[in-house]
Short mmCIF file of C-alpha atoms in Angstrom, two decimals:
data_model
loop_
_atom_site.label_atom_id
_atom_site.label_comp_id
_atom_site.label_asym_id
_atom_site.label_seq_id
_atom_site.Cartn_x
_atom_site.Cartn_y
_atom_site.Cartn_z
CA GLN A 1 54.73 -42.97 -160.22
CA VAL A 2 51.24 -43.03 -161.64
CA GLN A 3 50.61 -40.03 -163.84
CA LEU A 4 48.35 -38.79 -166.65
CA VAL A 5 49.45 -35.78 -168.65
CA GLU A 6 47.16 -34.10 -171.16
CA SER A 7 48.34 -31.98 -174.05
CA GLY A 8 47.00 -30.42 -177.23
CA GLY A 9 44.72 -27.77 -175.82
CA ASP A 10 44.68 -24.49 -177.70
CA THR A 11 42.57 -21.56 -178.86
CA VAL A 12 40.80 -22.19 -182.15
CA GLN A 13 38.08 -20.54 -184.18
CA PRO A 14 34.59 -22.02 -184.45
CA GLY A 15 34.60 -24.84 -186.96
CA GLY A 16 38.20 -25.69 -186.21
CA SER A 17 39.76 -28.95 -185.08
CA LEU A 18 42.02 -30.09 -182.28
CA ARG A 19 43.52 -33.36 -181.12
CA LEU A 20 44.02 -33.87 -177.41
CA SER A 21 46.42 -36.47 -176.09
CA CYS A 22 46.82 -38.04 -172.67
CA ALA A 23 50.07 -39.81 -171.89
CA ALA A 24 50.11 -42.36 -169.10
CA SER A 25 53.09 -43.34 -167.00
CA GLY A 26 53.39 -45.82 -164.18
CA PHE A 27 50.58 -48.00 -165.50
CA ILE A 28 49.21 -49.40 -168.75
CA LEU A 29 46.09 -47.82 -170.20
CA ALA A 30 45.08 -51.04 -171.98
CA ASN A 31 44.73 -52.72 -168.57
CA MET A 32 42.29 -50.15 -167.27
CA TYR A 33 38.60 -50.87 -166.76
CA ARG A 34 37.61 -47.78 -168.73
CA LEU A 35 39.13 -44.59 -170.12
CA ASN A 36 37.29 -41.30 -170.36
CA TRP A 37 37.56 -37.68 -171.37
CA TYR A 38 35.72 -35.16 -169.21
CA ARG A 39 35.45 -31.40 -169.49
CA GLN A 40 34.59 -28.57 -167.17
CA ALA A 41 33.53 -25.13 -168.29
CA PRO A 42 33.65 -22.12 -165.94
CA GLY A 43 30.77 -22.20 -163.49
CA ARG A 44 29.66 -25.65 -164.59
CA GLU A 45 30.07 -29.16 -163.29
CA ARG A 46 32.54 -31.56 -164.83
CA GLU A 47 30.83 -33.61 -167.53
CA LEU A 48 31.65 -36.82 -169.33
CA VAL A 49 32.51 -36.18 -172.96
CA ALA A 50 33.57 -39.59 -174.26
CA GLY A 51 34.57 -43.02 -172.99
CA ILE A 52 36.15 -46.21 -174.29
CA ASP A 53 36.01 -49.64 -172.73
CA SER A 54 38.83 -52.03 -171.89
CA THR A 55 38.63 -53.79 -175.25
CA GLY A 56 39.11 -50.50 -177.05
CA ARG A 57 36.19 -51.32 -179.31
CA ARG A 58 33.20 -49.83 -177.49
CA THR A 59 32.89 -46.10 -177.21
CA ASN A 60 30.28 -43.70 -175.92
CA TYR A 61 29.79 -39.97 -176.35
CA ALA A 62 27.82 -37.14 -174.87
CA ASP A 63 24.99 -36.11 -177.16
CA SER A 64 26.56 -32.68 -177.56
CA VAL A 65 29.73 -34.08 -179.16
CA ARG A 66 28.57 -37.24 -180.93
CA GLY A 67 29.56 -37.13 -184.58
CA ARG A 68 32.21 -34.47 -183.95
CA PHE A 69 34.57 -36.08 -181.42
CA ILE A 70 36.36 -39.43 -181.59
CA ILE A 71 38.04 -41.11 -178.64
CA SER A 72 40.83 -43.61 -179.26
CA ARG A 73 43.58 -45.44 -177.47
CA SER A 74 47.09 -46.28 -178.62
CA ASN A 75 48.46 -49.35 -176.90
CA ALA A 76 51.87 -48.89 -178.50
CA GLU A 77 52.21 -45.34 -177.20
CA ASN A 78 50.18 -45.85 -174.01
CA THR A 79 48.12 -42.79 -174.81
CA LEU A 80 44.48 -41.78 -174.98
CA SER A 81 43.36 -39.29 -177.60
CA LEU A 82 40.35 -37.15 -178.39
CA GLN A 83 40.02 -35.94 -181.95
CA MET A 84 37.68 -32.95 -182.08
CA LYS A 85 36.28 -31.32 -185.19
CA ASP A 86 33.68 -28.67 -185.97
CA LEU A 87 34.41 -27.07 -182.63
CA LYS A 88 31.85 -24.70 -181.17
CA PRO A 89 32.15 -21.95 -178.55
CA GLU A 90 30.24 -24.18 -176.13
CA ASP A 91 33.08 -26.71 -176.35
CA THR A 92 35.27 -24.26 -174.45
CA ALA A 93 36.41 -25.94 -171.25
CA VAL A 94 39.27 -27.60 -169.46
CA TYR A 95 39.49 -31.17 -170.73
CA TYR A 96 40.56 -33.95 -168.38
CA CYS A 97 41.77 -37.45 -169.02
CA ASN A 98 40.43 -40.11 -166.65
CA ALA A 99 41.56 -43.72 -166.29
CA LEU A 100 39.45 -46.09 -164.23
CA ARG A 101 41.16 -49.09 -162.69
CA SER A 102 37.75 -50.20 -161.43
CA PRO A 103 34.29 -48.57 -161.41
CA THR A 104 35.28 -46.63 -158.27
CA VAL A 105 39.06 -46.25 -158.45
CA GLY A 106 40.80 -44.10 -161.03
CA TYR A 107 43.30 -41.44 -161.94
CA TRP A 108 42.98 -37.93 -163.32
CA GLY A 109 45.23 -35.71 -165.35
CA GLN A 110 45.76 -32.03 -164.62
CA GLY A 111 43.68 -30.86 -167.61
CA THR A 112 44.28 -28.96 -170.81
CA GLN A 113 42.45 -25.78 -171.85
CA VAL A 114 40.42 -25.69 -175.05
CA THR A 115 39.04 -22.31 -176.09
CA VAL A 116 36.82 -21.89 -179.12
CA SER A 117 36.45 -18.25 -180.03
CA SER A 118 36.43 -15.99 -183.04
#
């Protein structure tokens, strides 16, 4: 069974850090075309936060998170991670893991809530 399960979401104060993880089962993340983290805040469309290519060496980030977030993949653990630091209230959202088998075919996790509030 193909499945992505996110974890690590929490409530933190502004300036805090979190590490999100996405565990894959039923397929191998390293074989995917591309892996991404998206987020969706209440009343807003889902947006791409960060992505990593199939080699694991090329990454891209939304302007709003560049320099604060790092996406990485663990082949040994078959997981995708998002290290987040200097969190801001505007980072509050449900974060989703996305694995693309091809440019048009992919899988989604159920999401994990990140809340940044004092």
